[in-house]
XYZ file of C-alpha atoms in Angstrom:
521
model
C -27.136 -22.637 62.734
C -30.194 -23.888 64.676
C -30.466 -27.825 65.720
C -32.721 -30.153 64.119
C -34.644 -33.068 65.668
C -32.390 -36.146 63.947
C -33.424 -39.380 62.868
C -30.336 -40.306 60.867
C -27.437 -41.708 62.587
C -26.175 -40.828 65.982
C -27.461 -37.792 67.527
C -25.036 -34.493 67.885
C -25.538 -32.308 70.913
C -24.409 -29.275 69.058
C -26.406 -30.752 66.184
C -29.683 -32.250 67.172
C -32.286 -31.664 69.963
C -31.469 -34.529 72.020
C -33.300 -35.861 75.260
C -30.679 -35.554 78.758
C -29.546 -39.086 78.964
C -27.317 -38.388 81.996
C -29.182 -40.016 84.344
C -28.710 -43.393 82.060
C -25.400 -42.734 81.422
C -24.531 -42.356 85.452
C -26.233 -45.887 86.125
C -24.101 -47.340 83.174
C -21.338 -45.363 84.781
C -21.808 -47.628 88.045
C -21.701 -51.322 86.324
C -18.559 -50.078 84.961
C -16.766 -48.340 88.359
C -17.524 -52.090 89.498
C -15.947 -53.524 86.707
C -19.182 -55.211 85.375
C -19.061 -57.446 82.097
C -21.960 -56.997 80.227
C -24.072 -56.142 76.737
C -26.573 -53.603 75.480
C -29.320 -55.412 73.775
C -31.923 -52.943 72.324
C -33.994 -52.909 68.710
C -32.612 -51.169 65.998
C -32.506 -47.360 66.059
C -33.302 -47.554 70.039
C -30.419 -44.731 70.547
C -27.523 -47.445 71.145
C -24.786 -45.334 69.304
C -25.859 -42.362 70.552
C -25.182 -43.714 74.187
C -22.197 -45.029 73.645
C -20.439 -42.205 72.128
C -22.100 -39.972 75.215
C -20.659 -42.886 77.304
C -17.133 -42.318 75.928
C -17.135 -38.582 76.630
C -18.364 -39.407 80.254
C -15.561 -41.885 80.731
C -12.499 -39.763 79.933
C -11.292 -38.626 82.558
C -11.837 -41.712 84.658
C -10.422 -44.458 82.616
C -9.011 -45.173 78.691
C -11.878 -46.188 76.489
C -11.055 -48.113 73.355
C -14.272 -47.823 71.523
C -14.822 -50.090 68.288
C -17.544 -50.247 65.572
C -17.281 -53.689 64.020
C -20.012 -52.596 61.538
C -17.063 -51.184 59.983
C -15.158 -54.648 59.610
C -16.105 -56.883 56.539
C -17.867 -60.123 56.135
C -13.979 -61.121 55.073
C -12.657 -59.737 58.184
C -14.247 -62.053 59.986
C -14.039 -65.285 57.882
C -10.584 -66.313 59.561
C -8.551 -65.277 62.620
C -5.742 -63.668 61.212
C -8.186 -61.389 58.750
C -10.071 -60.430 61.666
C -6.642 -59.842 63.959
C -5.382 -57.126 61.193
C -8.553 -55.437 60.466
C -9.452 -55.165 64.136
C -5.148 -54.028 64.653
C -6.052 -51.706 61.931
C -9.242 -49.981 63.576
C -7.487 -49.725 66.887
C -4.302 -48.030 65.730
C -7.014 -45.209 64.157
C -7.533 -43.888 67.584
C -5.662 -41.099 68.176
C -4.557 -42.128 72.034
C -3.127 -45.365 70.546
C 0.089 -43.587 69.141
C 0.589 -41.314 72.096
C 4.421 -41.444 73.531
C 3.539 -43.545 76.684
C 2.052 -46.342 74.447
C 4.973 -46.484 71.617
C 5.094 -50.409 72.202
C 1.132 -50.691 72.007
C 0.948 -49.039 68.364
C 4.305 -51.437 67.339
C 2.699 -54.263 68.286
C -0.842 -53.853 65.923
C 1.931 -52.771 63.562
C 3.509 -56.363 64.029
C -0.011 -58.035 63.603
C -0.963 -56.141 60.466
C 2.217 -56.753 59.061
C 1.174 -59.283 56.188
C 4.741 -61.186 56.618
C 3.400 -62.535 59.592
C 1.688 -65.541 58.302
C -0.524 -66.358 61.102
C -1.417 -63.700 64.230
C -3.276 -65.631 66.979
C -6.095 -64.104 68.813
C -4.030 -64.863 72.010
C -1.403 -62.459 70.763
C -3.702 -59.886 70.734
C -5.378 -60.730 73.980
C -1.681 -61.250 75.516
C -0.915 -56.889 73.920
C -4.546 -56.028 75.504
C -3.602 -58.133 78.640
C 0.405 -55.844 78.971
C -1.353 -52.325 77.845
C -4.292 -53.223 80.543
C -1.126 -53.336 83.109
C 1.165 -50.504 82.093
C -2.306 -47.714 81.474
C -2.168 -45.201 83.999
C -6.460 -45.574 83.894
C -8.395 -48.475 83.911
C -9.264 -49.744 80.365
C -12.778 -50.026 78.922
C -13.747 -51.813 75.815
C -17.062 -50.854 74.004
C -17.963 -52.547 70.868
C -20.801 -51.378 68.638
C -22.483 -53.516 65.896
C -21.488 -57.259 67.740
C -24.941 -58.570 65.601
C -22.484 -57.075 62.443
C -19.936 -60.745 63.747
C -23.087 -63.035 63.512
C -22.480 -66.883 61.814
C -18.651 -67.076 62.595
C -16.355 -68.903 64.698
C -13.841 -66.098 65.023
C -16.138 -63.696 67.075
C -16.802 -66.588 69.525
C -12.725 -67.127 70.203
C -12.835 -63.448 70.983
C -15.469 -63.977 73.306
C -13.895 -66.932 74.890
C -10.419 -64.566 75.179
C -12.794 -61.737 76.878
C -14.382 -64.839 78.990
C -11.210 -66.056 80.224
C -9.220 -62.556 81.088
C -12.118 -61.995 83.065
C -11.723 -65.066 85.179
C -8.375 -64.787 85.939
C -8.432 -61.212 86.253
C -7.380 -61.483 89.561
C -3.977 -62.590 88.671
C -3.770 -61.191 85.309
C -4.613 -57.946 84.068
C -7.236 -57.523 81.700
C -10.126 -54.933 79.943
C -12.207 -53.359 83.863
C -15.095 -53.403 81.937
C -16.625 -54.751 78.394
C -19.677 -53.444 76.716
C -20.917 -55.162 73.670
C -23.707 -53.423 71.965
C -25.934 -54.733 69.439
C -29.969 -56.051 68.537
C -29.238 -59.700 69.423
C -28.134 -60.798 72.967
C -24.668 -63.091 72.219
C -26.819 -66.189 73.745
C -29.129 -65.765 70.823
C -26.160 -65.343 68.643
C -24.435 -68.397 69.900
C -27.273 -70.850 68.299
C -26.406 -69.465 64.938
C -23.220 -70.727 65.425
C -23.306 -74.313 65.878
C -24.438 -76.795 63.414
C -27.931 -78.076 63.792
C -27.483 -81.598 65.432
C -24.824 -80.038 67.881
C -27.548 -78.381 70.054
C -25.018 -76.001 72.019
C -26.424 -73.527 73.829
C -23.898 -72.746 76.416
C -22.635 -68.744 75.725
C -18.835 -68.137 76.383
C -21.153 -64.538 77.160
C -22.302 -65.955 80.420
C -20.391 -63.774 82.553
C -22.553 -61.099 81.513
C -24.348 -58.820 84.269
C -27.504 -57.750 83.869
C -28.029 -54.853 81.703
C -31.429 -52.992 83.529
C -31.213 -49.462 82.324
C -34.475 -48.156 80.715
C -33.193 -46.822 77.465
C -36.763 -45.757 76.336
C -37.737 -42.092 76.913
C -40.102 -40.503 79.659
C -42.353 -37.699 79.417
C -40.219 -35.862 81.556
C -37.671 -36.393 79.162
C -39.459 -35.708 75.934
C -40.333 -32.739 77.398
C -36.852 -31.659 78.379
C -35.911 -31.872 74.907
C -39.294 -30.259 73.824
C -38.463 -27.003 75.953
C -35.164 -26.736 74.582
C -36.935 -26.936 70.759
C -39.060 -23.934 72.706
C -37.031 -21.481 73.923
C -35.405 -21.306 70.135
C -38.410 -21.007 68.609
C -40.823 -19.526 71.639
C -43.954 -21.403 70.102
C -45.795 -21.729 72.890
C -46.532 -24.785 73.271
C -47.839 -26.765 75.976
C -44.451 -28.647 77.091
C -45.933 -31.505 79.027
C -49.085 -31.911 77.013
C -47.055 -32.675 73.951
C -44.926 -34.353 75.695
C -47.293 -37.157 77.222
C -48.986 -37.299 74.052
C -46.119 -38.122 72.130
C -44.900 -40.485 75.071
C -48.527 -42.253 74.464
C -48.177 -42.958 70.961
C -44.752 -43.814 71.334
C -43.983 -45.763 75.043
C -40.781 -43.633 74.288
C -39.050 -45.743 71.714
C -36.457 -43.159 70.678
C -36.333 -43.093 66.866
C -40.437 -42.513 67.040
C -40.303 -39.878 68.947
C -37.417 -37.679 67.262
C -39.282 -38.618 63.982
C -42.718 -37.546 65.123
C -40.970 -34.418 66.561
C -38.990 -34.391 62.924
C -42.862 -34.715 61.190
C -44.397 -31.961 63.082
C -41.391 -29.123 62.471
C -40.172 -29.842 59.398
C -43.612 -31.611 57.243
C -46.712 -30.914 59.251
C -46.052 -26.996 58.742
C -45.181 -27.731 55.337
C -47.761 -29.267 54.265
C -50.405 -27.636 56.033
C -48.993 -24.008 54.731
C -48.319 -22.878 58.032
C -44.835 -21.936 58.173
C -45.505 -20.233 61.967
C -44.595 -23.110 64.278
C -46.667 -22.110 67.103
C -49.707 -23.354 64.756
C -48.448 -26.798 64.310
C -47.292 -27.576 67.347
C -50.843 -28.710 69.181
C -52.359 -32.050 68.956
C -53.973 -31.811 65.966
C -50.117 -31.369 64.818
C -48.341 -34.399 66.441
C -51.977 -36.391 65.218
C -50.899 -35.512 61.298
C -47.187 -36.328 62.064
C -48.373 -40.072 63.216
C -50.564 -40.158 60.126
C -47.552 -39.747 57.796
C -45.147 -41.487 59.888
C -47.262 -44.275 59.290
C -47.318 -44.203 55.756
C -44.090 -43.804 54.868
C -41.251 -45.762 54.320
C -38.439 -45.723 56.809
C -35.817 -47.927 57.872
C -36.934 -48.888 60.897
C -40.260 -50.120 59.435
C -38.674 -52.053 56.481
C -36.567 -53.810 59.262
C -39.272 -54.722 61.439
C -41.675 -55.909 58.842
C -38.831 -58.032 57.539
C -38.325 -59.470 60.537
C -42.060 -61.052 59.787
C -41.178 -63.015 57.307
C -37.985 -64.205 58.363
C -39.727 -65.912 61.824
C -42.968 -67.253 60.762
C -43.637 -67.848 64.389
C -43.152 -64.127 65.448
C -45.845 -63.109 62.855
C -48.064 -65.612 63.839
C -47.891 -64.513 67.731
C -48.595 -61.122 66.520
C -51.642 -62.235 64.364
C -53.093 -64.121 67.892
C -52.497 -61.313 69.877
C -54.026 -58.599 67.771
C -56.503 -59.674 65.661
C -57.763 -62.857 67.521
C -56.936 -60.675 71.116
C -55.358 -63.320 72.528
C -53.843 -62.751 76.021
C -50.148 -64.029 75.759
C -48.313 -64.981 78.944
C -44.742 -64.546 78.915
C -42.939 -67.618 78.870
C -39.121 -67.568 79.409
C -37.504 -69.441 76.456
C -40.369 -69.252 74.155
C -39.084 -68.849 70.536
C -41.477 -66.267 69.310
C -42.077 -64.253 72.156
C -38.226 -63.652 72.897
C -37.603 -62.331 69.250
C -40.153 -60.280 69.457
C -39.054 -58.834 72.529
C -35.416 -58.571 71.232
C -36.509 -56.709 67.849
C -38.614 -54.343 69.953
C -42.303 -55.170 68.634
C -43.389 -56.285 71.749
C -42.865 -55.404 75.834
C -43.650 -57.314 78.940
C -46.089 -55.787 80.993
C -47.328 -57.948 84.225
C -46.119 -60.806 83.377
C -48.305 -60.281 79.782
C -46.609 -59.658 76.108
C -48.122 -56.710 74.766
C -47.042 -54.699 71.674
C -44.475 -52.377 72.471
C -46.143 -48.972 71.246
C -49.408 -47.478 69.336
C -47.755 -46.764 66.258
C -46.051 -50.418 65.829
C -49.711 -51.390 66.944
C -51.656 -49.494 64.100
C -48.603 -50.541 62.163
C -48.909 -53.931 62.158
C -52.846 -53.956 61.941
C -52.208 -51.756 58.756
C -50.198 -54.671 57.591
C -52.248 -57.684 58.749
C -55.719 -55.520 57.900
C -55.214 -54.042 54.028
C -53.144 -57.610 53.033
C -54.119 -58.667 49.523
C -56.169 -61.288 50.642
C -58.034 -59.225 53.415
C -58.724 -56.458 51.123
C -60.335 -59.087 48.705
C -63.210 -59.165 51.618
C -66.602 -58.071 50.607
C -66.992 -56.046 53.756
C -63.662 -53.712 53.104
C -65.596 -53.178 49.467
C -68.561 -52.357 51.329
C -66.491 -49.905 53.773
C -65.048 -48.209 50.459
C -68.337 -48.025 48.645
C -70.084 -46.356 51.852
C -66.948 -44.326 53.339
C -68.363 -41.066 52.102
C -71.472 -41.704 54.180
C -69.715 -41.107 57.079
C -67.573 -37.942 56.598
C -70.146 -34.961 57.327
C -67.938 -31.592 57.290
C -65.142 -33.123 57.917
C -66.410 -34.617 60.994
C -66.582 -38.694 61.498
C -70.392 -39.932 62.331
C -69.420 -42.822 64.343
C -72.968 -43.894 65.082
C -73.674 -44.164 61.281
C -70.244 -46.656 60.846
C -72.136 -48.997 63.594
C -76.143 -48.409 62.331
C -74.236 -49.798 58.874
C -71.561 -52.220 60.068
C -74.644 -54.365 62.024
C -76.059 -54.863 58.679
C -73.206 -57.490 57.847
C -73.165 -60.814 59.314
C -71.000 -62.967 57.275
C -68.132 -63.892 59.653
C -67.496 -66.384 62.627
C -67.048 -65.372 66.228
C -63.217 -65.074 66.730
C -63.337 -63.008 63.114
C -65.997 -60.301 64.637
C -63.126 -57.567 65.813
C -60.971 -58.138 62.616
C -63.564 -57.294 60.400
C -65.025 -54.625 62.181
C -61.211 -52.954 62.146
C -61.099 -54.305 58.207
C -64.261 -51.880 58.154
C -63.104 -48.923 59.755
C -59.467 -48.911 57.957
C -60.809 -47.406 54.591
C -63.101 -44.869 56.088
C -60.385 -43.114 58.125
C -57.749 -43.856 56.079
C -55.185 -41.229 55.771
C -57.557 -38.741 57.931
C -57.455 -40.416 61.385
C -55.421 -42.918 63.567
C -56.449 -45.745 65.556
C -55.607 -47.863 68.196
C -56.324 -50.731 70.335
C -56.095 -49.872 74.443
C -53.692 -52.538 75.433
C -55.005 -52.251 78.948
C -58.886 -53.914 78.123
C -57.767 -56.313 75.367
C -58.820 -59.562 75.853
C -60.610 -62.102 74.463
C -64.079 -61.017 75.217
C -63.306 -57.175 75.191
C -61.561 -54.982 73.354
C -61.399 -50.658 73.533
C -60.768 -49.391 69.744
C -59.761 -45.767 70.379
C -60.036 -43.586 67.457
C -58.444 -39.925 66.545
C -60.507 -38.485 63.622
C -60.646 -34.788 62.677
C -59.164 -33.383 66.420
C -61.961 -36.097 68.085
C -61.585 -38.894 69.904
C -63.977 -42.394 69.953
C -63.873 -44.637 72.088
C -65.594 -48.025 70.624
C -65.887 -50.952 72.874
C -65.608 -54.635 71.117
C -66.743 -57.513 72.888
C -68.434 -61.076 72.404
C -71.681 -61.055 74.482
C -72.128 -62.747 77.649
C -75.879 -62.123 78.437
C -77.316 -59.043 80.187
C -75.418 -58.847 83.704
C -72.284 -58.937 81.425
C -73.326 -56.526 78.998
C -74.787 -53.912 82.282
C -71.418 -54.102 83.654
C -69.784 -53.608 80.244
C -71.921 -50.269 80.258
C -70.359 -49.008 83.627
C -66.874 -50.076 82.622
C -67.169 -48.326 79.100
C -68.858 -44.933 81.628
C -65.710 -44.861 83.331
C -63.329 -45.378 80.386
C -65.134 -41.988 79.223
C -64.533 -40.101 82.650
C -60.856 -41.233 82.009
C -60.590 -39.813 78.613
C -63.112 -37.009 79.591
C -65.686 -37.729 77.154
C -69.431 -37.681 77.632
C -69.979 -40.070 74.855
C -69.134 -43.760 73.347
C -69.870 -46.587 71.657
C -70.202 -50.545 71.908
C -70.692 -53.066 69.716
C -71.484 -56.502 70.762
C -70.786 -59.438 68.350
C -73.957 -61.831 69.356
C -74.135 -65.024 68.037
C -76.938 -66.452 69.843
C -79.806 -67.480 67.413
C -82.214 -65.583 68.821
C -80.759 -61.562 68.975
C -82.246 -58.336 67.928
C -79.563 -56.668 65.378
C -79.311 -52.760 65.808
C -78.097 -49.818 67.620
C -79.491 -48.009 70.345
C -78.841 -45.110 72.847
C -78.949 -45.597 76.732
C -77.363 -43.023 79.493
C -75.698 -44.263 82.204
C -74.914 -42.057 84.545
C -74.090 -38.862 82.666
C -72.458 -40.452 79.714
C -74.721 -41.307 76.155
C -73.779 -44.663 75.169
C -74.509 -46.109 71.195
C -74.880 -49.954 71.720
C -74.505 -51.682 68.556
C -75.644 -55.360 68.136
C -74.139 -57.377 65.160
């Protein structure tokens, strides 16, 4: 049976096309040979499981790895110490090395815990059987727990921690796990304030023994393509490896679950729905470019969790609004509320010292959401954009210069609103046809690069407030050599001018050897 690009659940390697992760799994590999403490703090669906169980198998033959899941303990389980000794005594005696012959007392002693005559198991029983089998192993013991954000709001987990704390201290003298890995979404410091009561303000993490966890978990272009030439040499399509590759890497910043589904999109939908069932058709640009456009329109879980996330921290979506649709430059501040969840549910990145969102399609995403909201869609000048959208489609090509010539004719919005409305204009016309996104690398208060994909075309549209002439001349060069980047030889600007005395309408100048259409709102 051939492999599949997955997007459900761990990924197989005699299952699922699957990017090489044994470079990342070799620097793990080192923080545990040195007996490193420490978590694995990623967004959801950022390949966590996937690594660990890959981790395991690399481990073997090295050391004994007691791997645990506590996503598959209860919310009961962890309500009171002796619950969550006999359910965790349960899920360890599962493992199949547990009841070997050279650790009979090991198994008898989870037997003793689960046995519901004993009234009340302490968690320093259990630490005191990890603390023997630790001594007697013939391999160093590793502990890796999955799902730790699955032990939230509980006093229990943080006793366990404490245990794990203080075996690690005294190490030296008594013996204890060589290495912990906790995996999860939340970092146990960020867990620990959903602990404590409100006027307790206790911050201090019985986690702080952690080392720091600094291996890039996000996927390359190298290794996109890795997994892209594998896909190729089933299927011989043809395909331009590394040009895929980098594209999908663009639209992604290699967040793992985007790019299996994109790669998911193009094999199993694009073809599909574009009645080509020959994969070397679909697998071009124009391909991966209708993969994004449904992967952004449907429902997934990764979505539903982020957008969620929006409306359980206020503060997050509020950042987000600033630094989108007001292009607000953000600084990264260490400690600040809203920037460090956003950073710990994956929506944004830091990027010199600057938070930026973390990928194009949580970018297009999240204008989707902020754009087409009830009340936004209520403005005149998305009615307009509907009314007019067929203006602007000529054989199923998108006349750019016609959006501006007609966009200039509205005036009804205040200086910081100029860039959201012009995007509230655009939405409708492209919808479901094109993609677009903002160039993270020029956004800024006064200028902004809106970078469209319509109909196997690109546009590059430059938004900014203007300045006066010498600004707007070397606006012109910069926007020239954004289009010898992108290799285009033309592009567009639109100035939002609010002096009293401006001439509204578009014109063409040439500078250099690229056509530019200035538009003046």
């Amino acid at each position: 049976m051939n492999k599949i690009f997955n997007t459900s659940g761990d990924c197989k390697p005699d299952l699922h096309y699957m990017v090489n992760i044994d470079h990342k799994l070799q620097q793990i590999k080192l923080m545990i040979d040195r007996g490193d403490y420490f978590t694995i703090n990623r967004a959801r669906q950022y390949g966590k499981t996937t690594t660990l169980k890959a981790l395991r198998r690399c481990l073997e033959k090295e050391y004994e790895v007691l791997s645990l899941d506590f996503q598959k303990l209860s919310y009961q389980d962890f309500q009171t110490e002796p619950n969550f000794i006999r359910a965790l005594s349960k899920e360890i005696l599962k493992k199949p090395f547990i009841k070997r012959e050279e650790n009979p007392w090991f198994a008898r002693n989870l037997e003793h815990f689960i046995d519901e005559t004993i009234k009340n198991p302490r968690m320093s029983d259990l630490f005191e059987c990890f603390s023997r089998w630790c001594q007697k192993s013939e391999k160093p013991v590793v502990l890796i727990v999955d799902e730790v954000d699955s032990a939230t709001n509980n006093q229990v987990f943080l006793d366990f921690l404490s245990l794990l704390r203080a075996y690690y201290i005294d190490r030296d003298e008594t013996p204890a796990f060589h290495s912990v890995i906790l995996a999860g979404v939340c970092d146990v410091k960020n867990l620990k304030r959903k602990f404590v009561a409100d006027d307790e303000h206790k911050y201090n993490s019985p986690w702080n023994i952690a080392s720091d966890f600094l291996v890039d978990m996000s996927f390359s272009a190298d290794d996109i393509e890795g997994m892209l030439k594998e896909y190729d040499a089933d299927y011989r399509t043809g395909m331009d490896t590394r040009k895929i590759a980098k594209l999908i890497y663009d639209y992604t910043s290699g967040y793992p679950f985007l790019v299996s589904r994109i790669c998911k999109l193009v094999d199993e939908r694009v073809a599909a729905d574009s009645g080509k069932v020959d994969r070397k058709a679909v697998w071009t640009r124009e391909g991966v470019l209708a993969a994004i456009r449904i992967l952004l329109t449907e429902q997934n879980t990764l979505f539903d969790s982020l957008i969620n996330k929006l409306e359980d921290y206020p503060e997050l979506k509020e950042m987000l609004q600033d630094l989108l649709l007001n292009g607000k430059e953000i600084i990264y501040v260490v400690g600040m509320r809203s920037i460090e969840i956003g950073l710990m549910f994956g929506f944004v990145a830091k990027e010199n010292n600057h938070v930026i969102v973390a990928n194009r399609i949580f970018e297009t995403l999240l204008y989707n959401l902020f754009l087409v909201s009830s009340d936004m869609q209520q403005h005149r000048i998305y009615g307009e954009a509907l009314k007019d959208k067929n203006q602007f489609i000529s054989n199923g090509r998108l006349e750019m210069e016609k959006v501006l010539e007609k966009f200039v004719l509205h005036e009804s919005f205040l200086e910081e609103d100029g860039r959201r409305y012009f995007l509230l204009y655009l939405r409708p016309i492209i919808n479901g046809e094109g993609n677009y996104y903002i160039e993270s690398r020029t956004r800024n208060m006064e200028r902004t690069d809106v970078i469209v994909d319509y109909g196997g075309e690109q546009f590059i549209i430059e938004l900014k407030v203007w300045r006066g002439d010498s600004y707007n001349r070397r606006g012109e060069r910069q926007l020239s050599d954004y289009l010898e980047y992108y290799h285009l030889e033309k592009g567009y600007m639109l100035s939002f001018n609010f002096n009293k005395k401006k001439t509204i309408g578009v014109k063409r100048i040439l500078v250099g050897d690229k056509m530019l259409v200035e538009a003046v709102v």
